CSV table of C-alpha atoms and ligand atoms in Angstrom, one decimal:
chain,number,residue,atom,x,y,z
M,1,MET,CA,-17.0,20.2,-15.0
M,2,ASP,CA,-20.3,19.3,-16.6
M,3,ILE,CA,-19.0,16.3,-18.6
M,4,PHE,CA,-17.9,14.6,-15.4
M,5,VAL,CA,-21.2,15.1,-13.7
M,6,SER,CA,-23.3,14.1,-16.8
M,7,ARG,CA,-21.2,11.2,-18.0
M,8,GLU,CA,-19.0,9.7,-15.3
M,9,SER,CA,-20.5,7.2,-13.0
M,10,VAL,CA,-21.6,8.4,-9.5
M,11,VAL,CA,-19.2,5.9,-8.1
M,12,ARG,CA,-16.4,8.6,-8.6
M,13,SER,CA,-15.2,9.8,-5.2
M,14,TYR,CA,-11.8,11.6,-4.9
M,15,CYS,CA,-13.1,14.2,-7.3
M,16,ARG,CA,-15.9,15.0,-4.8
M,17,ILE,CA,-13.4,15.9,-2.0
M,18,TRP,CA,-11.1,17.8,-4.4
M,19,PRO,CA,-13.4,19.4,-6.9
M,20,VAL,CA,-10.9,20.9,-9.3
M,21,VAL,CA,-9.6,19.6,-12.6
M,22,PHE,CA,-6.0,18.6,-12.3
M,23,ASP,CA,-3.7,18.9,-15.2
M,24,ARG,CA,0.1,18.8,-14.5
M,25,ALA,CA,2.2,17.4,-11.8
M,26,SER,CA,5.8,17.4,-10.8
M,27,GLY,CA,7.6,16.1,-7.8
M,28,SER,CA,5.5,16.8,-4.8
M,29,TRP,CA,3.1,19.1,-6.5
M,30,LEU,CA,-0.1,18.8,-8.6
M,31,TYR,CA,-1.5,21.7,-10.6
M,32,ASP,CA,-5.1,22.3,-11.5
M,33,GLU,CA,-6.0,23.6,-15.0
M,34,ARG,CA,-6.0,27.2,-13.6
M,35,GLY,CA,-2.4,26.7,-12.6
M,36,ARG,CA,-3.0,26.6,-8.8
M,37,GLY,CA,-0.5,24.3,-7.1
M,38,TYR,CA,-1.3,21.7,-4.4
M,39,LEU,CA,1.2,19.9,-2.2
M,40,ASP,CA,0.6,16.3,-2.5
M,41,PHE,CA,0.3,14.3,0.8
M,42,PHE,CA,-1.9,11.8,-0.9
M,43,THR,CA,0.6,10.5,-3.6
M,44,GLY,CA,-2.0,8.4,-5.5
M,45,ALA,CA,-2.9,6.5,-2.3
M,46,GLY,CA,0.6,5.4,-2.1
M,47,ALA,CA,1.3,4.8,-5.9
M,48,LEU,CA,3.7,7.7,-6.2
M,49,ASN,CA,6.4,7.2,-3.6
M,50,TYR,CA,9.0,8.8,-5.8
M,51,GLY,CA,6.8,11.8,-6.6
M,52,HIS,CA,5.2,12.7,-10.0
M,53,ASN,CA,7.0,12.6,-13.3
M,54,ASN,CA,10.3,11.9,-11.4
M,55,PRO,CA,13.0,12.7,-14.1
M,56,ALA,CA,15.2,9.7,-13.2
M,57,LEU,CA,12.3,7.4,-14.3
M,58,LYS,CA,10.9,9.6,-17.0
M,59,ARG,CA,14.2,9.7,-19.0
M,60,PRO,CA,14.4,6.0,-19.4
M,61,LEU,CA,10.6,5.7,-20.2
M,62,LEU,CA,10.8,8.4,-22.9
M,63,ASP,CA,13.9,6.7,-24.4
M,64,TYR,CA,12.1,3.4,-24.4
M,65,LEU,CA,9.0,4.7,-26.0
M,66,GLY,CA,10.9,6.9,-28.5
M,67,CYS,CA,12.5,3.9,-30.0
M,68,ASP,CA,9.3,1.9,-30.6
M,69,ARG,CA,10.3,-0.6,-28.0
M,70,LEU,CA,7.5,-3.2,-27.0
M,71,VAL,CA,4.7,-1.9,-24.9
M,72,HIS,CA,2.2,-4.7,-24.5
M,73,SER,CA,3.3,-8.4,-24.4
M,74,LEU,CA,1.2,-10.3,-21.8
M,75,ASP,CA,3.7,-12.6,-20.2
M,76,MET,CA,6.1,-13.1,-23.1
M,77,TYR,CA,9.8,-12.7,-22.4
M,78,THR,CA,10.8,-9.1,-23.1
M,79,THR,CA,14.1,-7.2,-22.6
M,80,ALA,CA,12.2,-4.8,-20.2
M,81,LYS,CA,11.1,-7.8,-18.2
M,82,ARG,CA,14.5,-9.2,-18.1
M,83,GLU,CA,16.0,-6.0,-16.9
M,84,PHE,CA,13.3,-5.6,-14.2
M,85,LEU,CA,13.7,-9.2,-12.9
M,86,THR,CA,17.5,-8.8,-12.9
M,87,ALA,CA,17.3,-5.6,-10.9
M,88,PHE,CA,14.7,-6.9,-8.5
M,89,ASP,CA,16.8,-10.0,-8.0
M,90,GLU,CA,20.1,-8.1,-7.5
M,91,VAL,CA,18.9,-5.0,-5.6
M,92,ILE,CA,16.0,-6.3,-3.5
M,93,LEU,CA,15.9,-10.1,-3.2
M,94,GLN,CA,19.5,-11.2,-2.9
M,95,PRO,CA,20.6,-8.6,-0.3
M,96,ARG,CA,17.8,-9.7,1.8
M,97,GLN,CA,18.3,-13.4,1.2
M,98,LEU,CA,14.8,-13.8,0.0
M,99,ASP,CA,14.1,-16.6,-2.5
M,100,TYR,CA,10.8,-15.5,-4.0
M,101,ARG,CA,9.5,-16.4,-7.4
M,102,VAL,CA,7.9,-13.4,-9.0
M,103,GLN,CA,4.4,-13.7,-10.4
M,104,PHE,CA,2.9,-10.9,-12.5
M,105,PRO,CA,-0.8,-10.9,-11.9
M,106,GLY,CA,-3.1,-8.3,-13.3
M,107,PRO,CA,-2.1,-4.7,-12.8
M,108,GLY,CA,-3.7,-3.6,-9.6
M,109,GLY,CA,-3.2,-4.5,-5.9
M,110,ALA,CA,-6.4,-6.6,-5.8
M,111,ASN,CA,-5.0,-8.7,-8.6
M,112,ALA,CA,-2.0,-9.5,-6.4
M,113,VAL,CA,-4.2,-10.3,-3.5
M,114,GLU,CA,-6.5,-12.6,-5.5
M,115,ALA,CA,-3.4,-14.5,-6.8
M,116,ALA,CA,-2.1,-14.9,-3.4
M,117,LEU,CA,-5.4,-16.2,-2.0
M,118,LYS,CA,-5.9,-18.6,-4.8
M,119,LEU,CA,-2.4,-19.9,-4.6
M,120,ALA,CA,-2.6,-20.4,-0.8
M,121,ARG,CA,-5.7,-22.5,-1.3
M,122,LYS,CA,-4.3,-24.5,-4.1
M,123,VAL,CA,-1.1,-25.3,-2.1
M,124,THR,CA,-2.8,-26.2,1.1
M,125,GLY,CA,-6.1,-27.7,-0.2
M,126,ARG,CA,-7.9,-25.6,2.4
M,127,THR,CA,-10.3,-22.7,1.9
M,128,GLY,CA,-10.4,-20.4,4.9
M,129,ILE,CA,-8.3,-17.3,5.3
M,130,ILE,CA,-7.7,-15.5,8.6
M,131,THR,CA,-8.1,-11.8,8.2
M,132,PHE,CA,-7.8,-8.8,10.6
M,133,THR,CA,-10.2,-6.1,11.7
M,134,ASN,CA,-10.0,-3.0,9.6
M,135,ALA,CA,-8.0,-4.7,6.9
M,136,PHE,CA,-8.2,-3.5,3.3
M,137,HIS,CA,-7.2,-5.7,0.5
M,138,GLY,CA,-9.2,-4.4,-2.5
M,139,MET,CA,-12.5,-4.5,-4.3
M,140,THR,CA,-12.6,-7.8,-6.3
M,141,LEU,CA,-14.7,-10.5,-4.5
M,142,GLY,CA,-11.8,-12.4,-3.0
M,143,ALA,CA,-10.0,-9.3,-1.8
M,144,LEU,CA,-13.3,-8.0,-0.4
M,145,SER,CA,-13.9,-11.2,1.5
M,146,VAL,CA,-10.7,-10.5,3.5
M,147,THR,CA,-11.5,-6.7,3.8
M,148,GLY,CA,-13.2,-5.4,7.0
M,149,ASN,CA,-15.0,-2.2,5.9
M,150,ALA,CA,-18.9,-2.8,5.9
M,151,PHE,CA,-19.6,-0.3,3.3
M,152,HIS,CA,-17.3,-1.8,0.7
M,153,ARG,CA,-18.3,-5.3,1.7
M,154,GLY,CA,-21.9,-4.3,1.1
M,155,GLY,CA,-21.1,-3.6,-2.5
M,156,ALA,CA,-20.2,-7.2,-3.2
M,157,GLY,CA,-23.9,-8.2,-3.8
M,158,VAL,CA,-23.1,-11.8,-2.8
M,159,PRO,CA,-22.2,-13.5,0.5
M,160,LEU,CA,-18.5,-13.1,1.2
M,161,GLY,CA,-17.1,-16.2,2.7
M,162,HIS,CA,-14.3,-18.4,3.6
M,163,ALA,CA,-12.7,-15.7,5.7
M,164,THR,CA,-12.6,-15.3,9.6
M,165,PRO,CA,-11.7,-11.9,11.0
M,166,MET,CA,-9.4,-11.6,14.1
M,167,PRO,CA,-8.4,-8.5,16.1
M,168,PHE,CA,-5.6,-6.5,14.6
M,169,ASP,CA,-2.8,-5.5,17.0
M,170,GLN,CA,-3.9,-3.2,19.8
M,171,SER,CA,-7.6,-3.4,18.8
M,172,LEU,CA,-8.4,-5.1,22.2
M,173,GLY,CA,-6.5,-2.3,24.0
M,174,GLY,CA,-3.9,-4.8,25.2
M,175,GLN,CA,-6.5,-6.4,27.6
M,176,VAL,CA,-6.2,-9.8,26.0
M,177,PRO,CA,-2.6,-11.4,25.3
M,178,ASP,CA,-1.9,-11.4,21.6
M,179,PHE,CA,-3.3,-14.3,19.6
M,180,LEU,CA,-4.7,-16.0,22.7
M,181,TRP,CA,-8.1,-16.5,20.9
M,182,LEU,CA,-6.7,-17.4,17.6
M,183,ASP,CA,-4.2,-19.8,19.1
M,184,ARG,CA,-7.0,-21.5,21.0
M,185,LEU,CA,-9.2,-21.8,18.0
M,186,LEU,CA,-6.4,-23.3,16.0
M,187,SER,CA,-5.3,-25.7,18.7
M,188,ASP,CA,-8.8,-27.0,19.7
M,189,GLY,CA,-10.2,-29.7,17.5
M,190,GLY,CA,-13.6,-28.6,18.9
M,191,SER,CA,-13.4,-24.9,18.1
M,192,GLY,CA,-15.4,-25.0,15.0
M,193,LEU,CA,-12.7,-23.3,13.0
M,194,ASP,CA,-11.6,-25.4,10.1
M,195,LYS,CA,-7.8,-25.2,9.6
M,196,PRO,CA,-7.3,-22.1,7.3
M,197,ALA,CA,-5.1,-21.9,4.2
M,198,ALA,CA,-3.4,-18.6,5.2
M,199,ALA,CA,-3.6,-15.5,7.2
M,200,ILE,CA,-3.4,-12.2,5.3
M,201,VAL,CA,-2.1,-9.1,7.1
M,202,GLU,CA,-0.9,-5.4,6.4
M,203,THR,CA,1.9,-4.5,8.7
M,204,VAL,CA,0.5,-0.9,8.8
M,205,GLN,CA,-3.1,-0.7,7.9
M,206,GLY,CA,-3.4,2.2,5.4
M,207,GLU,CA,-7.0,2.3,4.5
M,208,GLY,CA,-7.9,1.1,8.0
M,209,GLY,CA,-6.6,4.3,9.4
M,210,ILE,CA,-2.9,4.0,9.8
M,211,ASN,CA,-2.9,1.2,12.4
M,212,VAL,CA,0.6,0.2,13.1
M,213,ALA,CA,1.3,-3.4,14.1
M,214,ARG,CA,4.1,-3.7,16.6
M,215,PRO,CA,7.1,-5.9,15.4
M,216,GLU,CA,6.5,-8.3,18.3
M,217,TRP,CA,2.9,-8.7,17.2
M,218,LEU,CA,4.0,-9.5,13.7
M,219,ARG,CA,6.7,-11.9,15.0
M,220,GLY,CA,3.9,-13.6,17.2
M,221,LEU,CA,1.7,-13.9,14.1
M,222,ALA,CA,4.5,-15.4,12.0
M,223,GLY,CA,5.3,-17.8,14.7
M,224,LEU,CA,1.6,-18.9,15.2
M,225,CYS,CA,1.3,-19.4,11.5
M,226,ARG,CA,4.5,-21.6,11.4
M,227,ARG,CA,3.3,-23.7,14.4
M,228,HIS,CA,-0.1,-24.3,12.8
M,229,ASP,CA,1.1,-24.8,9.3
M,230,VAL,CA,-0.8,-21.8,8.0
M,231,LEU,CA,0.7,-19.7,5.2
M,232,LEU,CA,1.4,-16.1,5.9
M,233,ILE,CA,0.5,-13.4,3.2
M,234,VAL,CA,1.8,-9.9,3.9
M,235,ASP,CA,-0.1,-7.4,1.7
M,236,ASP,CA,2.5,-4.8,1.1
M,237,VAL,CA,0.6,-3.1,-1.7
M,238,GLN,CA,0.4,0.2,0.1
M,239,MET,CA,3.2,0.1,2.8
M,240,GLY,CA,5.8,-1.6,0.6
M,241,CYS,CA,8.3,0.0,-1.7
M,242,GLY,CA,9.9,2.1,1.1
M,243,ARG,CA,6.7,3.7,2.6
M,244,THR,CA,7.7,2.7,6.2
M,245,GLY,CA,11.4,2.9,5.7
M,246,PRO,CA,12.9,-0.3,4.3
M,247,PHE,CA,11.8,-1.6,1.0
M,248,PHE,CA,9.4,-4.2,2.5
M,249,SER,CA,7.4,-3.1,5.5
M,250,PHE,CA,7.9,-6.4,7.3
M,251,GLU,CA,11.7,-6.3,7.2
M,252,SER,CA,11.9,-4.3,10.6
M,253,ALA,CA,9.9,-7.2,12.3
M,254,GLY,CA,12.5,-9.7,11.0
M,255,ILE,CA,9.8,-11.9,9.5
M,256,THR,CA,9.6,-13.7,6.1
M,257,PRO,CA,6.2,-14.2,4.7
M,258,ASP,CA,5.4,-17.0,2.5
M,259,ILE,CA,3.6,-14.8,-0.1
M,260,VAL,CA,4.0,-11.0,-0.5
M,261,CYS,CA,1.6,-8.7,-2.4
M,262,LEU,CA,3.2,-5.6,-4.0
M,263,SER,CA,1.6,-3.0,-6.4
M,264,LYS,CA,1.0,0.8,-6.2
M,265,SER,CA,4.6,2.2,-6.1
M,266,ILE,CA,6.3,-0.9,-7.6
M,267,SER,CA,6.3,0.8,-11.1
M,268,GLY,CA,7.5,4.0,-9.5
M,269,TYR,CA,5.8,6.2,-12.0
M,270,GLY,CA,2.1,5.6,-11.2
M,271,PHE,CA,1.8,3.0,-13.9
M,272,PRO,CA,-0.5,0.0,-13.1
M,273,MET,CA,1.7,-3.0,-12.0
M,274,ALA,CA,1.5,-5.7,-9.4
M,275,LEU,CA,3.6,-8.7,-8.2
M,276,ALA,CA,2.9,-11.6,-6.1
M,277,LEU,CA,6.1,-12.9,-4.5
M,278,ILE,CA,6.0,-16.5,-3.9
M,279,ARG,CA,8.1,-18.8,-1.6
M,280,ALA,CA,9.9,-20.8,-4.3
M,281,ASP,CA,8.5,-24.2,-3.2
M,282,LEU,CA,4.9,-22.9,-3.2
M,283,ASP,CA,5.1,-21.9,-6.9
M,284,ILE,CA,2.9,-24.8,-8.1
M,285,TRP,CA,0.8,-22.9,-10.6
M,286,GLY,CA,0.0,-24.7,-13.9
M,287,PRO,CA,1.2,-22.5,-16.9
M,288,GLY,CA,-1.7,-20.0,-17.6
M,289,GLU,CA,-3.7,-21.3,-14.6
M,290,HIS,CA,-3.9,-17.7,-13.3
M,291,ASN,CA,-3.5,-15.2,-16.2
M,292,GLY,CA,-4.7,-11.8,-17.4
M,293,THR,CA,-4.1,-9.4,-20.4
M,294,PHE,CA,-2.4,-6.7,-18.6
M,295,ARG,CA,0.7,-8.4,-16.9
M,296,GLY,CA,4.2,-7.2,-17.3
M,297,PHE,CA,3.2,-3.9,-19.0
M,298,ASN,CA,6.7,-3.0,-20.4
M,299,PRO,CA,6.7,0.9,-19.8
M,300,ALA,CA,5.9,0.0,-16.1
M,301,LEU,CA,8.7,-2.4,-16.0
M,302,VAL,CA,11.1,0.2,-17.4
M,303,THR,CA,10.2,2.7,-14.7
M,304,ALA,CA,10.2,0.1,-12.1
M,305,THR,CA,13.7,-0.9,-13.0
M,306,ALA,CA,14.8,2.7,-13.0
M,307,ALA,CA,13.3,3.2,-9.6
M,308,LEU,CA,15.1,0.1,-8.1
M,309,ARG,CA,18.4,1.2,-9.6
M,310,THR,CA,18.0,4.8,-8.5
M,311,TYR,CA,16.7,4.4,-5.0
M,312,TRP,CA,17.4,1.0,-3.6
M,313,GLU,CA,21.0,0.2,-4.6
M,314,ASP,CA,22.0,1.8,-1.2
M,315,ASP,CA,20.2,2.8,2.0
M,316,THR,CA,20.1,6.6,1.3
M,317,LEU,CA,16.4,6.7,0.7
M,318,GLU,CA,15.6,4.4,3.7
M,319,HIS,CA,17.7,6.7,6.1
M,320,ALA,CA,16.0,9.8,4.7
M,321,THR,CA,12.5,8.3,5.2
M,322,MET,CA,13.4,7.4,8.9
M,323,ALA,CA,14.8,10.9,9.4
M,324,ARG,CA,11.5,12.3,8.0
M,325,ASP,CA,9.5,9.9,10.2
M,326,ARG,CA,11.0,11.7,13.2
M,327,ARG,CA,10.2,15.1,11.7
M,328,ILE,CA,6.6,14.2,10.9
M,329,ALA,CA,6.1,12.6,14.4
M,330,ALA,CA,7.5,15.8,16.1
M,331,ALA,CA,5.3,18.1,14.1
M,332,GLY,CA,2.3,15.8,14.7
M,333,THR,CA,3.0,15.7,18.5
M,334,ALA,CA,3.3,19.5,18.7
M,335,LEU,CA,0.1,19.8,16.7
M,336,ALA,CA,-1.8,17.5,19.0
M,337,GLU,CA,-0.6,19.5,22.0
M,338,SER,CA,-1.7,22.7,20.4
M,339,VAL,CA,-5.4,21.5,20.3
M,340,PRO,CA,-5.7,19.9,23.8
M,341,GLY,CA,-9.5,19.6,23.9
M,342,THR,CA,-9.7,17.5,20.6
M,343,SER,CA,-8.0,14.2,21.8
M,344,LEU,CA,-6.0,14.1,18.6
M,345,GLN,CA,-3.8,11.1,18.3
M,346,VAL,CA,-0.7,10.9,16.0
M,347,ARG,CA,0.4,7.5,14.8
M,348,GLY,CA,2.5,6.0,12.0
M,349,ARG,CA,5.7,4.6,10.8
M,350,GLY,CA,8.3,5.8,8.2
M,351,MET,CA,6.3,8.3,6.0
M,352,ALA,CA,2.8,6.8,6.6
M,353,TYR,CA,1.2,8.9,9.2
M,354,GLY,CA,-2.3,9.4,10.5
M,355,LEU,CA,-4.0,12.1,12.7
M,356,ALA,CA,-6.8,10.2,14.4
M,357,PHE,CA,-9.7,12.5,15.3
M,358,PRO,CA,-12.6,11.5,17.5
M,359,ASP,CA,-15.0,11.4,14.6
M,360,GLY,CA,-15.1,11.4,10.9
M,361,GLU,CA,-16.8,14.7,10.6
M,362,LEU,CA,-13.9,16.5,12.1
M,363,ALA,CA,-11.3,14.7,10.1
M,364,GLY,CA,-13.3,15.4,6.9
M,365,LYS,CA,-13.4,19.1,7.8
M,366,VAL,CA,-9.6,19.1,8.3
M,367,SER,CA,-9.1,17.4,4.9
M,368,SER,CA,-11.3,20.0,3.2
M,369,ALA,CA,-9.7,22.9,5.0
M,370,ALA,CA,-6.2,21.5,3.9
M,371,PHE,CA,-7.5,21.4,0.4
M,372,GLU,CA,-8.6,25.1,0.5
M,373,LEU,CA,-5.1,25.9,1.8
M,374,GLY,CA,-3.5,23.8,-1.1
M,375,LEU,CA,-2.7,20.5,0.5
M,376,LEU,CA,-4.1,17.1,-0.5
M,377,ALA,CA,-4.6,14.7,2.3
M,378,GLU,CA,-7.3,12.2,2.3
M,379,THR,CA,-9.2,10.5,5.2
M,380,ALA,CA,-9.1,6.9,6.2
M,381,GLY,CA,-10.5,4.5,8.9
M,382,PRO,CA,-13.8,2.8,9.3
M,383,ARG,CA,-15.5,6.2,10.1
M,384,GLY,CA,-13.1,8.3,8.0
M,385,GLN,CA,-11.8,9.7,11.3
M,386,VAL,CA,-8.2,9.6,10.3
M,387,VAL,CA,-6.4,12.2,8.2
M,388,LYS,CA,-3.8,10.2,6.3
M,389,LEU,CA,-0.4,11.6,5.4
M,390,LEU,CA,1.5,9.9,2.7
M,391,PRO,CA,4.0,12.5,1.3
M,392,PRO,CA,6.3,11.4,-1.5
M,393,LEU,CA,9.4,9.7,0.0
M,394,THR,CA,11.4,12.1,-2.3
M,395,ILE,CA,9.8,15.3,-0.9
M,396,THR,CA,12.2,18.1,0.1
M,397,ASP,CA,12.5,19.1,3.6
M,398,SER,CA,11.1,22.5,2.8
M,399,ASP,CA,8.1,21.0,1.0
M,400,LEU,CA,7.5,18.6,3.9
M,401,ASP,CA,7.7,21.5,6.4
M,402,GLN,CA,5.4,23.5,4.3
M,403,GLY,CA,2.7,20.7,4.1
M,404,LEU,CA,3.0,20.1,7.8
M,405,SER,CA,2.5,23.7,8.5
M,406,LEU,CA,-0.6,23.9,6.1
M,407,LEU,CA,-1.9,20.8,8.0
M,408,ALA,CA,-1.5,22.6,11.4
M,409,LYS,CA,-3.3,25.6,9.9
M,410,ALA,CA,-6.2,23.4,8.7
M,411,VAL,CA,-6.4,21.7,12.1
M,412,CYS,CA,-6.4,25.1,14.0
M,413,THR,CA,-9.0,26.4,11.6
M,414,VAL,CA,-11.4,23.5,12.2
M,415,CYS,CA,-10.6,22.8,15.9
Z,501,PLP,C1,-3.2,-2.9,1.4
Z,501,PLP,C2,-3.9,-2.8,0.1
Z,501,PLP,N1,-4.2,-4.0,-0.6
Z,501,PLP,C3,-4.8,-3.9,-1.7
Z,501,PLP,C4,-5.3,-2.8,-2.2
Z,501,PLP,C5,-6.0,-2.8,-3.6
Z,501,PLP,O1,-5.2,-2.2,-4.6
Z,501,PLP,P1,-5.9,-1.7,-5.9
Z,501,PLP,O2,-6.9,-0.6,-5.6
Z,501,PLP,O3,-4.8,-1.4,-6.8
Z,501,PLP,O4,-6.6,-2.9,-6.4
Z,501,PLP,C6,-5.1,-1.6,-1.6
Z,501,PLP,C7,-5.6,-0.3,-2.1
Z,501,PLP,O5,-5.6,0.7,-1.5
Z,501,PLP,C8,-4.3,-1.6,-0.4
Z,501,PLP,O6,-4.1,-0.5,0.4
């Protein structure tokens, strides 16, 4: 591993918690260069909802590349983009009666967030953004300004402004009625809060530690935004593409955001790709006003189209995810009961679950013990106190059970 240590920046992080050299991957498994297998409950931080090298996506990709089809094209028209937009329209937007324009920003989640924030400001002529405690939206300066984590914010090196944090659902323990404070600030001309352009929210905070917003809280937020003429941005970068069950994580709350950010699993294959979905009447960009070299990367569009056609033309995957939600919840509850002194909390939705420990040290030890046993599960939350479980949505029941039992073993070893 010398070359990594001597040449790669010290900013590297995942390799520190999983200090092996990975080489191959298939389905729910990664293999290191010595051939040892690791069950993947990390899935590229949510970028591999359909597992590694999924054959239903790999086949069209190899066909595409094998015929010298176009790889790089910025935002030119291509056949791959036409097929993707057609599939996205037919399979995702029309059945949900959603009339979004699709913007291809740069390839990462933060690019989608930056595009959403810029557009919200352009449309409204206002600058402020409402954010929520423990939010995570990415590392670029705009995305960082709406992110909660102090360590990451500290890396900005400049003041992060034009964002006002509000309590996320349940963070005041139900002692204050939802949105009492925010409603008061927005309604009172003397509050000192300039009318914001938008509110940005994750329906389930992933990096924040699997904090699940209740549907009624999300509906309350959507209603508040509507009443005060504030745009609602849902950042579905990590929880979209079926992670919580339906394709969009906000569907179960019955809300329709003005702008939606997607990335991570939208390409389906782990390729960089991001989208900003824009309510049609808000699409007032000038041509090229927001651009970037790596937009609409064709191999990603090919695998994204295959993922939509394979998994979203019916509700089989969504139902399977909800069934596995119950399976993970039951295993987590049994696990929490088996270590009564630890005040272990289990929370999640769909196939995004967290085991919340009292402190980050314990959670870190569980993650390390899981790794020793052959299971990848990272930690999240402001103190790293939550062991985060994001198994592939396509995992087999036996692999899921094996992963859950390795996790139980890791918890028992540590606790
Ligand atoms: C909700 C959310 N938004 C934005 C991002 C940033 O995405 P990227 O790291 O691809 O820029 C992430 C990354 O974890 C995320 O979870």
